[in-house]
Amino acid sequence: MATETETPVDAIDAFKALSNPIRLKILTWLRDPRGNFPVEQGIADPDEYGVCITQIRDRTGLAQSTVSSYMATLERAGLVTSTRVGKWTHYRRNEGRLAELGALFTGVI
């Protein structure tokens, strides 16, 4: 749950991050990493570490720099977290933050 100190600007930044259809689609795909991204031999467990940015790039068909920028925007908004595994960065959804944003619409906060 969001704290009483959360300002509307915090939520606005998160919703701005979601205003891009590709970023929203990536966040949706990350809800089910095993179902939306192939689990490859030797790649970190997607349930524990998230999905490698290379797999996200392959799924979107966008340039690495574009996907990196999109993921950085989602991370700054608190919607995903990143974990380094070797030389690769893996991303997973921040379910707590997503629940906070959802609660804004239900009147819980």
GROMACS .gro file of N, CA and C in nm:
model
  327
    1MET      N    1   0.083  -0.119   0.000
    1MET     CA    2   0.000   0.000   0.000
    1MET      C    3   0.087   0.124   0.000
    2ALA      N    4   0.038   0.226  -0.065
    2ALA     CA    5   0.111   0.352  -0.067
    2ALA      C    6   0.103   0.418   0.069
    3THR      N    7   0.205   0.491   0.100
    3THR     CA    8   0.206   0.562   0.227
    3THR      C    9   0.133   0.694   0.211
    4GLU      N   10   0.099   0.754   0.324
    4GLU     CA   11   0.031   0.883   0.320
    4GLU      C   12   0.119   0.991   0.262
    5THR      N   13   0.250   0.968   0.257
    5THR     CA   14   0.340   1.069   0.204
    5THR      C   15   0.350   1.064   0.052
    6GLU      N   16   0.291   0.964  -0.011
    6GLU     CA   17   0.296   0.958  -0.157
    6GLU      C   18   0.218   1.075  -0.215
    7THR      N   19   0.280   1.143  -0.306
    7THR     CA   20   0.216   1.257  -0.370
    7THR      C   21   0.155   1.212  -0.501
    8PRO      N   22   0.059   1.289  -0.550
    8PRO     CA   23   0.004   1.256  -0.681
    8PRO      C   24   0.109   1.255  -0.791
    9VAL      N   25   0.216   1.331  -0.774
    9VAL     CA   26   0.322   1.333  -0.874
    9VAL      C   27   0.386   1.196  -0.888
   10ASP      N   28   0.402   1.123  -0.777
   10ASP     CA   29   0.457   0.988  -0.783
   10ASP      C   30   0.371   0.899  -0.872
   11ALA      N   31   0.242   0.907  -0.854
   11ALA     CA   32   0.149   0.826  -0.934
   11ALA      C   33   0.147   0.874  -1.078
   12ILE      N   34   0.152   1.003  -1.097
   12ILE     CA   35   0.151   1.059  -1.233
   12ILE      C   36   0.271   1.009  -1.312
   13ASP      N   37   0.388   1.007  -1.250
   13ASP     CA   38   0.507   0.956  -1.318
   13ASP      C   39   0.490   0.811  -1.360
   14ALA      N   40   0.429   0.731  -1.274
   14ALA     CA   41   0.406   0.590  -1.307
   14ALA      C   42   0.307   0.579  -1.423
   15PHE      N   43   0.202   0.658  -1.420
   15PHE     CA   44   0.104   0.651  -1.528
   15PHE      C   45   0.160   0.704  -1.659
   16LYS      N   46   0.249   0.801  -1.651
   16LYS     CA   47   0.317   0.849  -1.773
   16LYS      C   48   0.400   0.737  -1.834
   17ALA      N   49   0.467   0.661  -1.748
   17ALA     CA   50   0.547   0.548  -1.798
   17ALA      C   51   0.459   0.446  -1.869
   18LEU      N   52   0.336   0.430  -1.820
   18LEU     CA   53   0.243   0.334  -1.879
   18LEU      C   54   0.171   0.388  -2.002
   19SER      N   55   0.188   0.516  -2.031
   19SER     CA   56   0.116   0.576  -2.143
   19SER      C   57   0.170   0.531  -2.278
   20ASN      N   58   0.289   0.474  -2.280
   20ASN     CA   59   0.345   0.422  -2.404
   20ASN      C   60   0.294   0.280  -2.424
   21PRO      N   61   0.232   0.251  -2.539
   21PRO     CA   62   0.173   0.117  -2.558
   21PRO      C   63   0.274   0.003  -2.552
   22ILE      N   64   0.396   0.025  -2.596
   22ILE     CA   65   0.495  -0.083  -2.591
   22ILE      C   66   0.539  -0.108  -2.447
   23ARG      N   67   0.562  -0.002  -2.369
   23ARG     CA   68   0.598  -0.022  -2.229
   23ARG      C   69   0.486  -0.094  -2.155
   24LEU      N   70   0.362  -0.059  -2.183
   24LEU     CA   71   0.248  -0.126  -2.121
   24LEU      C   72   0.244  -0.273  -2.162
   25LYS      N   73   0.271  -0.300  -2.288
   25LYS     CA   74   0.272  -0.438  -2.337
   25LYS      C   75   0.383  -0.518  -2.268
   26ILE      N   76   0.501  -0.459  -2.255
   26ILE     CA   77   0.612  -0.527  -2.187
   26ILE      C   78   0.572  -0.562  -2.044
   27LEU      N   79   0.512  -0.467  -1.974
   27LEU     CA   80   0.470  -0.491  -1.836
   27LEU      C   81   0.366  -0.604  -1.831
   28THR      N   82   0.279  -0.609  -1.929
   28THR     CA   83   0.179  -0.716  -1.936
   28THR      C   84   0.247  -0.850  -1.961
   29TRP      N   85   0.344  -0.853  -2.052
   29TRP     CA   86   0.417  -0.978  -2.080
   29TRP      C   87   0.490  -1.028  -1.955
   30LEU      N   88   0.545  -0.936  -1.877
   30LEU     CA   89   0.621  -0.974  -1.758
   30LEU      C   90   0.532  -1.035  -1.649
   31ARG      N   91   0.402  -1.021  -1.661
   31ARG     CA   92   0.311  -1.084  -1.565
   31ARG      C   93   0.326  -1.236  -1.570
   32ASP      N   94   0.353  -1.291  -1.688
   32ASP     CA   95   0.370  -1.435  -1.706
   32ASP      C   96   0.499  -1.459  -1.785
   33PRO      N   97   0.614  -1.447  -1.719
   33PRO     CA   98   0.740  -1.456  -1.794
   33PRO      C   99   0.762  -1.590  -1.864
   34ARG      N  100   0.723  -1.698  -1.800
   34ARG     CA  101   0.743  -1.829  -1.863
   34ARG      C  102   0.652  -1.849  -1.984
   35GLY      N  103   0.534  -1.792  -1.979
   35GLY     CA  104   0.441  -1.806  -2.090
   35GLY      C  105   0.470  -1.712  -2.206
   36ASN      N  106   0.537  -1.602  -2.179
   36ASN     CA  107   0.559  -1.501  -2.283
   36ASN      C  108   0.702  -1.494  -2.336
   37PHE      N  109   0.795  -1.558  -2.266
   37PHE     CA  110   0.934  -1.557  -2.309
   37PHE      C  111   0.989  -1.699  -2.300
   38PRO      N  112   1.063  -1.743  -2.403
   38PRO     CA  113   1.117  -1.879  -2.397
   38PRO      C  114   1.218  -1.892  -2.284
   39VAL      N  115   1.211  -2.002  -2.212
   39VAL     CA  116   1.309  -2.030  -2.107
   39VAL      C  117   1.422  -2.107  -2.175
   40GLU      N  118   1.537  -2.041  -2.184
   40GLU     CA  119   1.650  -2.099  -2.255
   40GLU      C  120   1.748  -2.163  -2.157
   41GLN      N  121   1.818  -2.264  -2.207
   41GLN     CA  122   1.920  -2.332  -2.127
   41GLN      C  123   2.025  -2.231  -2.080
   42GLY      N  124   2.057  -2.234  -1.952
   42GLY     CA  125   2.163  -2.148  -1.900
   42GLY      C  126   2.120  -2.008  -1.864
   43ILE      N  127   1.996  -1.971  -1.896
   43ILE     CA  128   1.947  -1.838  -1.861
   43ILE      C  129   1.889  -1.845  -1.720
   44ALA      N  130   1.901  -1.737  -1.645
   44ALA     CA  131   1.852  -1.734  -1.507
   44ALA      C  132   1.702  -1.761  -1.501
   45ASP      N  133   1.659  -1.815  -1.390
   45ASP     CA  134   1.518  -1.847  -1.366
   45ASP      C  135   1.434  -1.720  -1.374
   46PRO      N  136   1.338  -1.713  -1.468
   46PRO     CA  137   1.258  -1.592  -1.484
   46PRO      C  138   1.168  -1.562  -1.364
   47ASP      N  139   1.131  -1.665  -1.289
   47ASP     CA  140   1.048  -1.641  -1.170
   47ASP      C  141   1.128  -1.574  -1.059
   48GLU      N  142   1.256  -1.606  -1.052
   48GLU     CA  143   1.341  -1.549  -0.946
   48GLU      C  144   1.407  -1.418  -0.989
   49TYR      N  145   1.459  -1.412  -1.112
   49TYR     CA  146   1.537  -1.297  -1.156
   49TYR      C  147   1.466  -1.209  -1.258
   50GLY      N  148   1.365  -1.260  -1.322
   50GLY     CA  149   1.298  -1.185  -1.426
   50GLY      C  150   1.344  -1.227  -1.564
   51VAL      N  151   1.314  -1.144  -1.660
   51VAL     CA  152   1.340  -1.174  -1.800
   51VAL      C  153   1.459  -1.091  -1.849
   52CYS      N  154   1.548  -1.154  -1.922
   52CYS     CA  155   1.666  -1.086  -1.977
   52CYS      C  156   1.622  -0.980  -2.077
   53ILE      N  157   1.689  -0.867  -2.074
   53ILE     CA  158   1.653  -0.758  -2.165
   53ILE      C  159   1.667  -0.802  -2.311
   54THR      N  160   1.756  -0.896  -2.339
   54THR     CA  161   1.771  -0.946  -2.476
   54THR      C  162   1.643  -1.015  -2.522
   55GLN      N  163   1.580  -1.089  -2.432
   55GLN     CA  164   1.454  -1.155  -2.467
   55GLN      C  165   1.344  -1.053  -2.490
   56ILE      N  166   1.343  -0.947  -2.410
   56ILE     CA  167   1.243  -0.840  -2.428
   56ILE      C  168   1.267  -0.773  -2.563
   57ARG      N  169   1.393  -0.747  -2.594
   57ARG     CA  170   1.427  -0.687  -2.723
   57ARG      C  171   1.379  -0.775  -2.838
   58ASP      N  172   1.407  -0.905  -2.828
   58ASP     CA  173   1.366  -0.997  -2.934
   58ASP      C  174   1.214  -0.999  -2.951
   59ARG      N  175   1.142  -0.996  -2.841
   59ARG     CA  176   0.994  -1.002  -2.847
   59ARG      C  177   0.935  -0.874  -2.906
   60THR      N  178   0.994  -0.760  -2.872
   60THR     CA  179   0.940  -0.634  -2.924
   60THR      C  180   0.985  -0.605  -3.066
   61GLY      N  181   1.102  -0.657  -3.103
   61GLY     CA  182   1.157  -0.627  -3.235
   61GLY      C  183   1.217  -0.488  -3.244
   62LEU      N  184   1.237  -0.425  -3.130
   62LEU     CA  185   1.293  -0.290  -3.126
   62LEU      C  186   1.444  -0.294  -3.104
   63ALA      N  187   1.509  -0.182  -3.127
   63ALA     CA  188   1.652  -0.171  -3.105
   63ALA      C  189   1.684  -0.185  -2.956
   64GLN      N  190   1.803  -0.236  -2.927
   64GLN     CA  191   1.846  -0.253  -2.788
   64GLN      C  192   1.839  -0.121  -2.712
   65SER      N  193   1.881  -0.011  -2.776
   65SER     CA  194   1.880   0.119  -2.707
   65SER      C  195   1.738   0.163  -2.673
   66THR      N  196   1.643   0.134  -2.760
   66THR     CA  197   1.504   0.171  -2.733
   66THR      C  198   1.448   0.090  -2.617
   67VAL      N  199   1.474  -0.039  -2.618
   67VAL     CA  200   1.425  -0.126  -2.510
   67VAL      C  201   1.491  -0.087  -2.378
   68SER      N  202   1.620  -0.056  -2.380
   68SER     CA  203   1.689  -0.013  -2.259
   68SER      C  204   1.627   0.114  -2.204
   69SER      N  205   1.594   0.207  -2.292
   69SER     CA  206   1.530   0.332  -2.250
   69SER      C  207   1.392   0.305  -2.191
   70TYR      N  208   1.315   0.220  -2.255
   70TYR     CA  209   1.182   0.186  -2.204
   70TYR      C  210   1.190   0.121  -2.066
   71MET      N  211   1.286   0.029  -2.049
   71MET     CA  212   1.298  -0.041  -1.922
   71MET      C  213   1.347   0.055  -1.813
   72ALA      N  214   1.434   0.148  -1.848
   72ALA     CA  215   1.481   0.247  -1.751
   72ALA      C  216   1.365   0.335  -1.705
   73THR      N  217   1.277   0.371  -1.796
   73THR     CA  218   1.159   0.451  -1.761
   73THR      C  219   1.068   0.374  -1.666
   74LEU      N  220   1.044   0.247  -1.695
   74LEU     CA  221   0.960   0.164  -1.608
   74LEU      C  222   1.025   0.146  -1.470
   75GLU      N  223   1.158   0.134  -1.469
   75GLU     CA  224   1.226   0.116  -1.340
   75GLU      C  225   1.223   0.245  -1.258
   76ARG      N  226   1.246   0.360  -1.321
   76ARG     CA  227   1.239   0.487  -1.249
   76ARG      C  228   1.101   0.510  -1.189
   77ALA      N  229   0.998   0.463  -1.257
   77ALA     CA  230   0.861   0.476  -1.208
   77ALA      C  231   0.829   0.372  -1.101
   78GLY      N  232   0.922   0.280  -1.077
   78GLY     CA  233   0.901   0.179  -0.973
   78GLY      C  234   0.815   0.062  -1.019
   79LEU      N  235   0.791   0.050  -1.147
   79LEU     CA  236   0.702  -0.054  -1.197
   79LEU      C  237   0.773  -0.186  -1.222
   80VAL      N  238   0.904  -0.182  -1.240
   80VAL     CA  239   0.985  -0.304  -1.254
   80VAL      C  240   1.110  -0.289  -1.169
   81THR      N  241   1.171  -0.403  -1.140
   81THR     CA  242   1.301  -0.403  -1.073
   81THR      C  243   1.398  -0.478  -1.163
   82SER      N  244   1.524  -0.444  -1.151
   82SER     CA  245   1.625  -0.510  -1.233
   82SER      C  246   1.724  -0.586  -1.145
   83THR      N  247   1.779  -0.692  -1.203
   83THR     CA  248   1.880  -0.773  -1.137
   83THR      C  249   1.986  -0.806  -1.241
   84ARG      N  250   2.111  -0.784  -1.204
   84ARG     CA  251   2.222  -0.822  -1.292
   84ARG      C  252   2.255  -0.969  -1.268
   85VAL      N  253   2.262  -1.044  -1.376
   85VAL     CA  254   2.304  -1.184  -1.372
   85VAL      C  255   2.416  -1.195  -1.475
   86GLY      N  256   2.539  -1.199  -1.424
   86GLY     CA  257   2.653  -1.195  -1.515
   86GLY      C  258   2.656  -1.061  -1.585
   87LYS      N  259   2.662  -1.063  -1.716
   87LYS     CA  260   2.665  -0.937  -1.791
   87LYS      C  261   2.526  -0.896  -1.840
   88TRP      N  262   2.423  -0.971  -1.802
   88TRP     CA  263   2.289  -0.943  -1.848
   88TRP      C  264   2.203  -0.882  -1.738
   89THR      N  265   2.110  -0.798  -1.779
   89THR     CA  266   2.014  -0.738  -1.686
   89THR      C  267   1.879  -0.805  -1.707
   90HIS      N  268   1.820  -0.849  -1.597
   90HIS     CA  269   1.689  -0.913  -1.599
   90HIS      C  270   1.588  -0.822  -1.530
   91TYR      N  271   1.466  -0.821  -1.581
   91TYR     CA  272   1.361  -0.736  -1.527
   91TYR      C  273   1.242  -0.819  -1.485
   92ARG      N  274   1.181  -0.775  -1.374
   92ARG     CA  275   1.055  -0.836  -1.330
   92ARG      C  276   0.964  -0.726  -1.277
   93ARG      N  277   0.837  -0.755  -1.276
   93ARG     CA  278   0.738  -0.658  -1.231
   93ARG      C  279   0.752  -0.632  -1.081
   94ASN      N  280   0.723  -0.511  -1.041
   94ASN     CA  281   0.718  -0.475  -0.899
   94ASN      C  282   0.570  -0.480  -0.860
   95GLU      N  283   0.526  -0.597  -0.818
   95GLU     CA  284   0.384  -0.620  -0.790
   95GLU      C  285   0.331  -0.529  -0.679
   96GLY      N  286   0.416  -0.499  -0.581
   96GLY     CA  287   0.373  -0.410  -0.473
   96GLY      C  288   0.338  -0.272  -0.524
   97ARG      N  289   0.423  -0.218  -0.609
   97ARG     CA  290   0.398  -0.085  -0.667
   97ARG      C  291   0.274  -0.088  -0.756
   98LEU      N  292   0.258  -0.192  -0.832
   98LEU     CA  293   0.140  -0.203  -0.919
   98LEU      C  294   0.012  -0.210  -0.836
   99ALA      N  295   0.018  -0.280  -0.722
   99ALA     CA  296  -0.098  -0.286  -0.634
   99ALA      C  297  -0.130  -0.149  -0.575
  100GLU      N  298  -0.027  -0.074  -0.541
  100GLU     CA  299  -0.048   0.062  -0.490
  100GLU      C  300  -0.120   0.149  -0.592
  101LEU      N  301  -0.076   0.140  -0.716
  101LEU     CA  302  -0.139   0.220  -0.821
  101LEU      C  303  -0.283   0.176  -0.845
  102GLY      N  304  -0.306   0.045  -0.841
  102GLY     CA  305  -0.441  -0.006  -0.858
  102GLY      C  306  -0.533   0.040  -0.746
  103ALA      N  307  -0.479   0.049  -0.625
  103ALA     CA  308  -0.558   0.091  -0.509
  103ALA      C  309  -0.602   0.236  -0.522
  104LEU      N  310  -0.530   0.316  -0.597
  104LEU     CA  311  -0.571   0.455  -0.618
  104LEU      C  312  -0.710   0.462  -0.684
  105PHE      N  313  -0.740   0.362  -0.765
  105PHE     CA  314  -0.868   0.360  -0.836
  105PHE      C  315  -0.981   0.296  -0.757
  106THR      N  316  -0.947   0.224  -0.651
  106THR     CA  317  -1.051   0.158  -0.574
  106THR      C  318  -1.087   0.234  -0.446
  107GLY      N  319  -1.016   0.343  -0.421
  107GLY     CA  320  -1.046   0.425  -0.304
  107GLY      C  321  -0.984   0.373  -0.177
  108VAL      N  322  -0.897   0.271  -0.187
  108VAL     CA  323  -0.833   0.216  -0.069
  108VAL      C  324  -0.733   0.316  -0.012
  109ILE      N  325  -0.668   0.388  -0.098
  109ILE     CA  326  -0.566   0.485  -0.054
  109ILE      C  327  -0.632   0.620  -0.036
   0.00000   0.00000   0.00000
